[in-house]
């Protein structure tokens, strides 16, 4: 009987701890600062792709990168 109680207690403790860590992770991951940082890194990668191209291609790539940035930031 005591072993069963200990197992149930450990199981409940593990599930509670796991749920708490998921909640903290999602809260940190979805903070405005982290969202902006992730979007900025994506924008910089898109800009680096257009280096060395013609002016017309560079402008099109910058427009796409700009649109992707605003979409990432959830700006309509």
PDB file of N, CA, C and O in Angstrom:
ATOM      1  N   UNK A   1       0.826  -1.191   0.000  1.00  0.00           N
ATOM      2  CA  UNK A   1       0.000   0.000   0.000  1.00  0.00           C
ATOM      3  C   UNK A   1       0.872   1.257   0.000  1.00  0.00           C
ATOM      4  O   UNK A   1       0.546   2.212  -0.694  1.00  0.00           O
ATOM      5  N   UNK A   2       1.979   1.229   0.770  1.00  0.00           N
ATOM      6  CA  UNK A   2       2.840   2.397   0.835  1.00  0.00           C
ATOM      7  C   UNK A   2       3.571   2.613  -0.495  1.00  0.00           C
ATOM      8  O   UNK A   2       3.752   3.753  -0.917  1.00  0.00           O
ATOM      9  N   UNK A   3       3.968   1.541  -1.168  1.00  0.00           N
ATOM     10  CA  UNK A   3       4.659   1.666  -2.450  1.00  0.00           C
ATOM     11  C   UNK A   3       3.727   2.285  -3.487  1.00  0.00           C
ATOM     12  O   UNK A   3       4.153   3.110  -4.298  1.00  0.00           O
ATOM     13  N   UNK A   4       2.480   1.880  -3.462  1.00  0.00           N
ATOM     14  CA  UNK A   4       1.508   2.423  -4.404  1.00  0.00           C
ATOM     15  C   UNK A   4       1.306   3.917  -4.153  1.00  0.00           C
ATOM     16  O   UNK A   4       1.242   4.714  -5.093  1.00  0.00           O
ATOM     17  N   UNK A   5       1.231   4.313  -2.892  1.00  0.00           N
ATOM     18  CA  UNK A   5       1.068   5.715  -2.532  1.00  0.00           C
ATOM     19  C   UNK A   5       2.278   6.536  -2.984  1.00  0.00           C
ATOM     20  O   UNK A   5       2.127   7.638  -3.513  1.00  0.00           O
ATOM     21  N   UNK A   6       3.475   5.988  -2.782  1.00  0.00           N
ATOM     22  CA  UNK A   6       4.696   6.682  -3.188  1.00  0.00           C
ATOM     23  C   UNK A   6       4.744   6.830  -4.707  1.00  0.00           C
ATOM     24  O   UNK A   6       5.086   7.899  -5.228  1.00  0.00           O
ATOM     25  N   UNK A   7       4.389   5.797  -5.445  1.00  0.00           N
ATOM     26  CA  UNK A   7       4.380   5.866  -6.915  1.00  0.00           C
ATOM     27  C   UNK A   7       3.382   6.909  -7.416  1.00  0.00           C
ATOM     28  O   UNK A   7       3.686   7.689  -8.316  1.00  0.00           O
ATOM     29  N   UNK A   8       2.215   6.916  -6.825  1.00  0.00           N
ATOM     30  CA  UNK A   8       1.195   7.886  -7.236  1.00  0.00           C
ATOM     31  C   UNK A   8       1.662   9.300  -6.916  1.00  0.00           C
ATOM     32  O   UNK A   8       1.510  10.217  -7.733  1.00  0.00           O
ATOM     33  N   UNK A   9       2.260   9.494  -5.756  1.00  0.00           N
ATOM     34  CA  UNK A   9       2.769  10.799  -5.361  1.00  0.00           C
ATOM     35  C   UNK A   9       3.868  11.266  -6.325  1.00  0.00           C
ATOM     36  O   UNK A   9       3.877  12.424  -6.759  1.00  0.00           O
ATOM     37  N   UNK A  10       4.798  10.372  -6.667  1.00  0.00           N
ATOM     38  CA  UNK A  10       5.863  10.722  -7.594  1.00  0.00           C
ATOM     39  C   UNK A  10       5.319  11.032  -8.988  1.00  0.00           C
ATOM     40  O   UNK A  10       5.778  11.959  -9.656  1.00  0.00           O
ATOM     41  N   UNK A  11       4.341  10.275  -9.422  1.00  0.00           N
ATOM     42  CA  UNK A  11       3.732  10.514 -10.726  1.00  0.00           C
ATOM     43  C   UNK A  11       3.043  11.874 -10.770  1.00  0.00           C
ATOM     44  O   UNK A  11       3.224  12.647 -11.719  1.00  0.00           O
ATOM     45  N   UNK A  12       2.294  12.175  -9.755  1.00  0.00           N
ATOM     46  CA  UNK A  12       1.611  13.474  -9.692  1.00  0.00           C
ATOM     47  C   UNK A  12       2.635  14.607  -9.627  1.00  0.00           C
ATOM     48  O   UNK A  12       2.481  15.635 -10.294  1.00  0.00           O
ATOM     49  N   UNK A  13       3.692  14.428  -8.854  1.00  0.00           N
ATOM     50  CA  UNK A  13       4.749  15.439  -8.763  1.00  0.00           C
ATOM     51  C   UNK A  13       5.450  15.645 -10.095  1.00  0.00           C
ATOM     52  O   UNK A  13       5.738  16.781 -10.490  1.00  0.00           O
ATOM     53  N   UNK A  14       5.738  14.553 -10.811  1.00  0.00           N
ATOM     54  CA  UNK A  14       6.406  14.660 -12.108  1.00  0.00           C
ATOM     55  C   UNK A  14       5.514  15.375 -13.125  1.00  0.00           C
ATOM     56  O   UNK A  14       5.988  16.242 -13.872  1.00  0.00           O
ATOM     57  N   UNK A  15       4.246  15.017 -13.163  1.00  0.00           N
ATOM     58  CA  UNK A  15       3.318  15.665 -14.097  1.00  0.00           C
ATOM     59  C   UNK A  15       3.168  17.143 -13.766  1.00  0.00           C
ATOM     60  O   UNK A  15       3.163  17.994 -14.664  1.00  0.00           O
ATOM     61  N   UNK A  16       3.065  17.475 -12.495  1.00  0.00           N
ATOM     62  CA  UNK A  16       2.939  18.884 -12.094  1.00  0.00           C
ATOM     63  C   UNK A  16       4.189  19.673 -12.462  1.00  0.00           C
ATOM     64  O   UNK A  16       4.095  20.790 -12.987  1.00  0.00           O
ATOM     65  N   UNK A  17       5.362  19.099 -12.212  1.00  0.00           N
ATOM     66  CA  UNK A  17       6.612  19.785 -12.556  1.00  0.00           C
ATOM     67  C   UNK A  17       6.733  19.989 -14.058  1.00  0.00           C
ATOM     68  O   UNK A  17       7.126  21.064 -14.522  1.00  0.00           O
ATOM     69  N   UNK A  18       6.411  18.968 -14.823  1.00  0.00           N
ATOM     70  CA  UNK A  18       6.475  19.060 -16.281  1.00  0.00           C
ATOM     71  C   UNK A  18       5.525  20.138 -16.798  1.00  0.00           C
ATOM     72  O   UNK A  18       5.896  20.947 -17.651  1.00  0.00           O
ATOM     73  N   UNK A  19       4.326  20.183 -16.264  1.00  0.00           N
ATOM     74  CA  UNK A  19       3.350  21.199 -16.675  1.00  0.00           C
ATOM     75  C   UNK A  19       3.849  22.601 -16.331  1.00  0.00           C
ATOM     76  O   UNK A  19       3.698  23.532 -17.127  1.00  0.00           O
ATOM     77  N   UNK A  20       4.447  22.749 -15.173  1.00  0.00           N
ATOM     78  CA  UNK A  20       4.981  24.044 -14.749  1.00  0.00           C
ATOM     79  C   UNK A  20       6.097  24.492 -15.693  1.00  0.00           C
ATOM     80  O   UNK A  20       6.136  25.647 -16.111  1.00  0.00           O
ATOM     81  N   UNK A  21       7.014  23.590 -16.046  1.00  0.00           N
ATOM     82  CA  UNK A  21       8.108  23.942 -16.948  1.00  0.00           C
ATOM     83  C   UNK A  21       7.598  24.309 -18.335  1.00  0.00           C
ATOM     84  O   UNK A  21       8.115  25.222 -18.979  1.00  0.00           O
ATOM     85  N   UNK A  22       6.598  23.637 -18.825  1.00  0.00           N
ATOM     86  CA  UNK A  22       6.007  23.982 -20.123  1.00  0.00           C
ATOM     87  C   UNK A  22       5.385  25.368 -20.064  1.00  0.00           C
ATOM     88  O   UNK A  22       5.556  26.175 -20.980  1.00  0.00           O
ATOM     89  N   UNK A  23       4.672  25.669 -18.997  1.00  0.00           N
ATOM     90  CA  UNK A  23       4.054  26.981 -18.834  1.00  0.00           C
ATOM     91  C   UNK A  23       5.113  28.084 -18.821  1.00  0.00           C
ATOM     92  O   UNK A  23       4.976  29.103 -19.513  1.00  0.00           O
ATOM     93  N   UNK A  24       6.196  27.895 -18.083  1.00  0.00           N
ATOM     94  CA  UNK A  24       7.271  28.890 -18.000  1.00  0.00           C
ATOM     95  C   UNK A  24       7.939  29.053 -19.362  1.00  0.00           C
ATOM     96  O   UNK A  24       8.227  30.167 -19.804  1.00  0.00           O
ATOM     97  N   UNK A  25       8.203  27.937 -20.067  1.00  0.00           N
ATOM     98  CA  UNK A  25       8.836  28.005 -21.381  1.00  0.00           C
ATOM     99  C   UNK A  25       7.979  28.787 -22.362  1.00  0.00           C
ATOM    100  O   UNK A  25       8.480  29.665 -23.069  1.00  0.00           O
ATOM    101  N   UNK A  26       6.700  28.479 -22.428  1.00  0.00           N
ATOM    102  CA  UNK A  26       5.825  29.166 -23.373  1.00  0.00           C
ATOM    103  C   UNK A  26       5.694  30.649 -23.039  1.00  0.00           C
ATOM    104  O   UNK A  26       5.618  31.495 -23.934  1.00  0.00           O
ATOM    105  N   UNK A  27       5.678  30.951 -21.778  1.00  0.00           N
ATOM    106  CA  UNK A  27       5.592  32.351 -21.362  1.00  0.00           C
ATOM    107  C   UNK A  27       6.848  33.112 -21.784  1.00  0.00           C
ATOM    108  O   UNK A  27       6.771  34.236 -22.282  1.00  0.00           O
ATOM    109  N   UNK A  28       8.003  32.505 -21.628  1.00  0.00           N
ATOM    110  CA  UNK A  28       9.260  33.138 -22.022  1.00  0.00           C
ATOM    111  C   UNK A  28       9.375  33.200 -23.539  1.00  0.00           C
ATOM    112  O   UNK A  28       9.770  34.213 -24.101  1.00  0.00           O
ATOM    113  N   UNK A  29       9.031  32.116 -24.218  1.00  0.00           N
ATOM    114  CA  UNK A  29       9.162  32.026 -25.667  1.00  0.00           C
ATOM    115  C   UNK A  29       8.270  33.034 -26.380  1.00  0.00           C
ATOM    116  O   UNK A  29       8.643  33.584 -27.408  1.00  0.00           O
ATOM    117  N   UNK A  30       7.109  33.303 -25.841  1.00  0.00           N
ATOM    118  CA  UNK A  30       6.146  34.202 -26.475  1.00  0.00           C
ATOM    119  C   UNK A  30       6.182  35.624 -25.925  1.00  0.00           C
ATOM    120  O   UNK A  30       5.260  36.402 -26.178  1.00  0.00           O
ATOM    121  N   UNK A  31       7.250  35.970 -25.201  1.00  0.00           N
ATOM    122  CA  UNK A  31       7.348  37.342 -24.709  1.00  0.00           C
ATOM    123  C   UNK A  31       7.627  38.272 -25.891  1.00  0.00           C
ATOM    124  O   UNK A  31       8.246  37.878 -26.878  1.00  0.00           O
ATOM    125  N   UNK A  32       7.166  39.509 -25.824  1.00  0.00           N
ATOM    126  CA  UNK A  32       7.345  40.442 -26.949  1.00  0.00           C
ATOM    127  C   UNK A  32       8.812  40.645 -27.342  1.00  0.00           C
ATOM    128  O   UNK A  32       9.124  40.770 -28.523  1.00  0.00           O
ATOM    129  N   UNK A  33       9.714  40.647 -26.360  1.00  0.00           N
ATOM    130  CA  UNK A  33      11.134  40.842 -26.665  1.00  0.00           C
ATOM    131  C   UNK A  33      11.677  39.681 -27.496  1.00  0.00           C
ATOM    132  O   UNK A  33      12.422  39.879 -28.456  1.00  0.00           O
ATOM    133  N   UNK A  34      11.314  38.466 -27.139  1.00  0.00           N
ATOM    134  CA  UNK A  34      11.802  37.303 -27.874  1.00  0.00           C
ATOM    135  C   UNK A  34      11.184  37.202 -29.258  1.00  0.00           C
ATOM    136  O   UNK A  34      11.856  36.797 -30.208  1.00  0.00           O
ATOM    137  N   UNK A  35       9.932  37.563 -29.387  1.00  0.00           N
ATOM    138  CA  UNK A  35       9.294  37.557 -30.711  1.00  0.00           C
ATOM    139  C   UNK A  35       9.997  38.560 -31.621  1.00  0.00           C
ATOM    140  O   UNK A  35      10.319  38.248 -32.769  1.00  0.00           O
ATOM    141  N   UNK A  36      10.267  39.756 -31.101  1.00  0.00           N
ATOM    142  CA  UNK A  36      10.945  40.771 -31.903  1.00  0.00           C
ATOM    143  C   UNK A  36      12.351  40.311 -32.293  1.00  0.00           C
ATOM    144  O   UNK A  36      12.784  40.499 -33.428  1.00  0.00           O
ATOM    145  N   UNK A  37      13.048  39.678 -31.367  1.00  0.00           N
ATOM    146  CA  UNK A  37      14.403  39.197 -31.655  1.00  0.00           C
ATOM    147  C   UNK A  37      14.388  38.119 -32.746  1.00  0.00           C
ATOM    148  O   UNK A  37      15.208  38.159 -33.676  1.00  0.00           O
ATOM    149  N   UNK A  38      13.451  37.180 -32.656  1.00  0.00           N
ATOM    150  CA  UNK A  38      13.355  36.129 -33.675  1.00  0.00           C
ATOM    151  C   UNK A  38      13.024  36.721 -35.040  1.00  0.00           C
ATOM    152  O   UNK A  38      13.591  36.318 -36.060  1.00  0.00           O
ATOM    153  N   UNK A  39      12.118  37.681 -35.074  1.00  0.00           N
ATOM    154  CA  UNK A  39      11.731  38.302 -36.345  1.00  0.00           C
ATOM    155  C   UNK A  39      12.889  39.110 -36.931  1.00  0.00           C
ATOM    156  O   UNK A  39      13.094  39.109 -38.150  1.00  0.00           O
ATOM    157  N   UNK A  40      13.657  39.778 -36.090  1.00  0.00           N
ATOM    158  CA  UNK A  40      14.797  40.557 -36.563  1.00  0.00           C
ATOM    159  C   UNK A  40      15.859  39.649 -37.159  1.00  0.00           C
ATOM    160  O   UNK A  40      16.435  39.961 -38.206  1.00  0.00           O
ATOM    161  N   UNK A  41      16.109  38.519 -36.528  1.00  0.00           N
ATOM    162  CA  UNK A  41      17.090  37.562 -37.060  1.00  0.00           C
ATOM    163  C   UNK A  41      16.639  37.037 -38.415  1.00  0.00           C
ATOM    164  O   UNK A  41      17.433  36.942 -39.362  1.00  0.00           O
ATOM    165  N   UNK A  42      15.354  36.722 -38.555  1.00  0.00           N
ATOM    166  CA  UNK A  42      14.835  36.264 -39.850  1.00  0.00           C
ATOM    167  C   UNK A  42      14.972  37.346 -40.908  1.00  0.00           C
ATOM    168  O   UNK A  42      15.330  37.069 -42.056  1.00  0.00           O
ATOM    169  N   UNK A  43      14.691  38.604 -40.538  1.00  0.00           N
ATOM    170  CA  UNK A  43      14.810  39.719 -41.478  1.00  0.00           C
ATOM    171  C   UNK A  43      16.259  39.872 -41.939  1.00  0.00           C
ATOM    172  O   UNK A  43      16.525  40.064 -43.126  1.00  0.00           O
ATOM    173  N   UNK A  44      17.198  39.770 -41.000  1.00  0.00           N
ATOM    174  CA  UNK A  44      18.610  39.902 -41.358  1.00  0.00           C
ATOM    175  C   UNK A  44      19.053  38.782 -42.294  1.00  0.00           C
ATOM    176  O   UNK A  44      19.843  39.023 -43.213  1.00  0.00           O
ATOM    177  N   UNK A  45      18.544  37.573 -42.092  1.00  0.00           N
ATOM    178  CA  UNK A  45      18.873  36.468 -43.003  1.00  0.00           C
ATOM    179  C   UNK A  45      18.331  36.741 -44.400  1.00  0.00           C
ATOM    180  O   UNK A  45      19.014  36.484 -45.392  1.00  0.00           O
ATOM    181  N   UNK A  46      17.109  37.268 -44.480  1.00  0.00           N
ATOM    182  CA  UNK A  46      16.517  37.596 -45.784  1.00  0.00           C
ATOM    183  C   UNK A  46      17.297  38.700 -46.480  1.00  0.00           C
ATOM    184  O   UNK A  46      17.464  38.683 -47.699  1.00  0.00           O
ATOM    185  N   UNK A  47      17.791  39.676 -45.715  1.00  0.00           N
ATOM    186  CA  UNK A  47      18.557  40.773 -46.298  1.00  0.00           C
ATOM    187  C   UNK A  47      19.895  40.256 -46.825  1.00  0.00           C
ATOM    188  O   UNK A  47      20.342  40.663 -47.903  1.00  0.00           O
ATOM    189  N   UNK A  48      20.529  39.348 -46.097  1.00  0.00           N
ATOM    190  CA  UNK A  48      21.818  38.809 -46.538  1.00  0.00           C
ATOM    191  C   UNK A  48      21.682  38.022 -47.839  1.00  0.00           C
ATOM    192  O   UNK A  48      22.631  37.961 -48.620  1.00  0.00           O
ATOM    193  N   UNK A  49      20.521  37.450 -48.090  1.00  0.00           N
ATOM    194  CA  UNK A  49      20.310  36.708 -49.329  1.00  0.00           C
ATOM    195  C   UNK A  49      20.342  37.623 -50.542  1.00  0.00           C
ATOM    196  O   UNK A  49      20.673  37.191 -51.647  1.00  0.00           O
ATOM    197  N   UNK A  50      19.989  38.888 -50.370  1.00  0.00           N
ATOM    198  CA  UNK A  50      19.890  39.797 -51.511  1.00  0.00           C
ATOM    199  C   UNK A  50      21.167  40.588 -51.763  1.00  0.00           C
ATOM    200  O   UNK A  50      21.193  41.421 -52.662  1.00  0.00           O
ATOM    201  N   UNK A  51      22.224  40.319 -51.017  1.00  0.00           N
ATOM    202  CA  UNK A  51      23.484  41.044 -51.214  1.00  0.00           C
ATOM    203  C   UNK A  51      24.115  40.604 -52.536  1.00  0.00           C
ATOM    204  O   UNK A  51      24.178  39.424 -52.855  1.00  0.00           O
ATOM    205  N   UNK A  52      24.559  41.569 -53.309  1.00  0.00           N
ATOM    206  CA  UNK A  52      25.244  41.285 -54.559  1.00  0.00           C
ATOM    207  C   UNK A  52      24.324  41.091 -55.753  1.00  0.00           C
ATOM    208  O   UNK A  52      24.775  40.675 -56.817  1.00  0.00           O
ATOM    209  N   UNK A  53      23.073  41.377 -55.613  1.00  0.00           N
ATOM    210  CA  UNK A  53      22.132  41.232 -56.723  1.00  0.00           C
ATOM    211  C   UNK A  53      21.872  42.589 -57.356  1.00  0.00           C
ATOM    212  O   UNK A  53      22.256  43.625 -56.817  1.00  0.00           O
ATOM    213  N   UNK A  54      21.195  42.580 -58.484  1.00  0.00           N
ATOM    214  CA  UNK A  54      20.893  43.843 -59.166  1.00  0.00           C
ATOM    215  C   UNK A  54      19.940  44.676 -58.306  1.00  0.00           C
ATOM    216  O   UNK A  54      19.319  44.164 -57.373  1.00  0.00           O
ATOM    217  N   UNK A  55      19.853  45.945 -58.661  1.00  0.00           N
ATOM    218  CA  UNK A  55      19.013  46.853 -57.870  1.00  0.00           C
ATOM    219  C   UNK A  55      17.552  46.415 -57.859  1.00  0.00           C
ATOM    220  O   UNK A  55      16.878  46.499 -56.833  1.00  0.00           O
ATOM    221  N   UNK A  56      17.076  45.943 -58.996  1.00  0.00           N
ATOM    222  CA  UNK A  56      15.669  45.524 -59.076  1.00  0.00           C
ATOM    223  C   UNK A  56      15.426  44.286 -58.210  1.00  0.00           C
ATOM    224  O   UNK A  56      14.458  44.233 -57.451  1.00  0.00           O
ATOM    225  N   UNK A  57      16.321  43.303 -58.319  1.00  0.00           N
ATOM    226  CA  UNK A  57      16.165  42.094 -57.494  1.00  0.00           C
ATOM    227  C   UNK A  57      16.322  42.428 -56.016  1.00  0.00           C
ATOM    228  O   UNK A  57      15.609  41.885 -55.172  1.00  0.00           O
ATOM    229  N   UNK A  58      17.261  43.330 -55.699  1.00  0.00           N
ATOM    230  CA  UNK A  58      17.478  43.717 -54.310  1.00  0.00           C
ATOM    231  C   UNK A  58      16.224  44.375 -53.745  1.00  0.00           C
ATOM    232  O   UNK A  58      15.812  44.088 -52.618  1.00  0.00           O
ATOM    233  N   UNK A  59      15.609  45.243 -54.530  1.00  0.00           N
ATOM    234  CA  UNK A  59      14.378  45.907 -54.081  1.00  0.00           C
ATOM    235  C   UNK A  59      13.245  44.924 -53.863  1.00  0.00           C
ATOM    236  O   UNK A  59      12.508  45.017 -52.869  1.00  0.00           O
ATOM    237  N   UNK A  60      13.097  43.957 -54.778  1.00  0.00           N
ATOM    238  CA  UNK A  60      12.049  42.941 -54.607  1.00  0.00           C
ATOM    239  C   UNK A  60      12.303  42.088 -53.365  1.00  0.00           C
ATOM    240  O   UNK A  60      11.381  41.802 -52.594  1.00  0.00           O
ATOM    241  N   UNK A  61      13.571  41.697 -53.171  1.00  0.00           N
ATOM    242  CA  UNK A  61      13.897  40.890 -51.998  1.00  0.00           C
ATOM    243  C   UNK A  61      13.694  41.674 -50.704  1.00  0.00           C
ATOM    244  O   UNK A  61      13.272  41.110 -49.688  1.00  0.00           O
ATOM    245  N   UNK A  62      13.992  42.978 -50.736  1.00  0.00           N
ATOM    246  CA  UNK A  62      13.769  43.794 -49.534  1.00  0.00           C
ATOM    247  C   UNK A  62      12.278  43.932 -49.246  1.00  0.00           C
ATOM    248  O   UNK A  62      11.872  43.921 -48.089  1.00  0.00           O
ATOM    249  N   UNK A  63      11.469  44.050 -50.290  1.00  0.00           N
ATOM    250  CA  UNK A  63      10.020  44.117 -50.087  1.00  0.00           C
ATOM    251  C   UNK A  63       9.505  42.822 -49.468  1.00  0.00           C
ATOM    252  O   UNK A  63       8.685  42.843 -48.541  1.00  0.00           O
ATOM    253  N   UNK A  64       9.991  41.702 -49.973  1.00  0.00           N
ATOM    254  CA  UNK A  64       9.583  40.396 -49.426  1.00  0.00           C
ATOM    255  C   UNK A  64      10.042  40.265 -47.979  1.00  0.00           C
ATOM    256  O   UNK A  64       9.287  39.822 -47.109  1.00  0.00           O
ATOM    257  N   UNK A  65      11.302  40.647 -47.710  1.00  0.00           N
ATOM    258  CA  UNK A  65      11.827  40.562 -46.344  1.00  0.00           C
ATOM    259  C   UNK A  65      11.034  41.464 -45.404  1.00  0.00           C
ATOM    260  O   UNK A  65      10.725  41.079 -44.268  1.00  0.00           O
ATOM    261  N   UNK A  66      10.672  42.651 -45.878  1.00  0.00           N
ATOM    262  CA  UNK A  66       9.893  43.587 -45.069  1.00  0.00           C
ATOM    263  C   UNK A  66       8.500  43.017 -44.771  1.00  0.00           C
ATOM    264  O   UNK A  66       8.020  43.081 -43.633  1.00  0.00           O
ATOM    265  N   UNK A  67       7.859  42.456 -45.784  1.00  0.00           N
ATOM    266  CA  UNK A  67       6.540  41.840 -45.584  1.00  0.00           C
ATOM    267  C   UNK A  67       6.622  40.677 -44.603  1.00  0.00           C
ATOM    268  O   UNK A  67       5.755  40.527 -43.731  1.00  0.00           O
ATOM    269  N   UNK A  68       7.658  39.847 -44.750  1.00  0.00           N
ATOM    270  CA  UNK A  68       7.833  38.712 -43.838  1.00  0.00           C
ATOM    271  C   UNK A  68       8.063  39.180 -42.401  1.00  0.00           C
ATOM    272  O   UNK A  68       7.579  38.570 -41.457  1.00  0.00           O
ATOM    273  N   UNK A  69       8.804  40.279 -42.252  1.00  0.00           N
ATOM    274  CA  UNK A  69       9.053  40.814 -40.905  1.00  0.00           C
ATOM    275  C   UNK A  69       7.752  41.270 -40.253  1.00  0.00           C
ATOM    276  O   UNK A  69       7.474  40.932 -39.102  1.00  0.00           O
ATOM    277  N   UNK A  70       6.945  42.035 -40.997  1.00  0.00           N
ATOM    278  CA  UNK A  70       5.687  42.512 -40.425  1.00  0.00           C
ATOM    279  C   UNK A  70       4.716  41.376 -40.169  1.00  0.00           C
ATOM    280  O   UNK A  70       3.979  41.403 -39.188  1.00  0.00           O
ATOM    281  N   UNK A  71       4.721  40.365 -41.018  1.00  0.00           N
ATOM    282  CA  UNK A  71       3.872  39.196 -40.787  1.00  0.00           C
ATOM    283  C   UNK A  71       4.324  38.468 -39.522  1.00  0.00           C
ATOM    284  O   UNK A  71       3.507  38.009 -38.722  1.00  0.00           O
ATOM    285  N   UNK A  72       5.634  38.369 -39.346  1.00  0.00           N
ATOM    286  CA  UNK A  72       6.174  37.710 -38.156  1.00  0.00           C
ATOM    287  C   UNK A  72       5.795  38.473 -36.882  1.00  0.00           C
ATOM    288  O   UNK A  72       5.474  37.872 -35.864  1.00  0.00           O
ATOM    289  N   UNK A  73       5.803  39.812 -36.973  1.00  0.00           N
ATOM    290  CA  UNK A  73       5.470  40.643 -35.811  1.00  0.00           C
ATOM    291  C   UNK A  73       3.960  40.780 -35.626  1.00  0.00           C
ATOM    292  O   UNK A  73       3.507  41.437 -34.691  1.00  0.00           O
ATOM    293  N   UNK A  74       3.164  40.180 -36.518  1.00  0.00           N
ATOM    294  CA  UNK A  74       1.696  40.254 -36.476  1.00  0.00           C
ATOM    295  C   UNK A  74       1.189  41.684 -36.626  1.00  0.00           C
ATOM    296  O   UNK A  74       0.239  42.097 -35.959  1.00  0.00           O
ATOM    297  N   UNK A  75       1.838  42.430 -37.517  1.00  0.00           N
ATOM    298  CA  UNK A  75       1.393  43.781 -37.839  1.00  0.00           C
ATOM    299  C   UNK A  75       0.566  43.684 -39.100  1.00  0.00           C
ATOM    300  O   UNK A  75       1.036  43.178 -40.108  1.00  0.00           O
ATOM    301  N   UNK A  76      -0.681  44.160 -39.079  1.00  0.00           N
ATOM    302  CA  UNK A  76      -1.530  44.037 -40.267  1.00  0.00           C
ATOM    303  C   UNK A  76      -1.081  44.906 -41.418  1.00  0.00           C
ATOM    304  O   UNK A  76      -0.409  45.811 -41.370  1.00  0.00           O
TER     305      UNK A  76
END
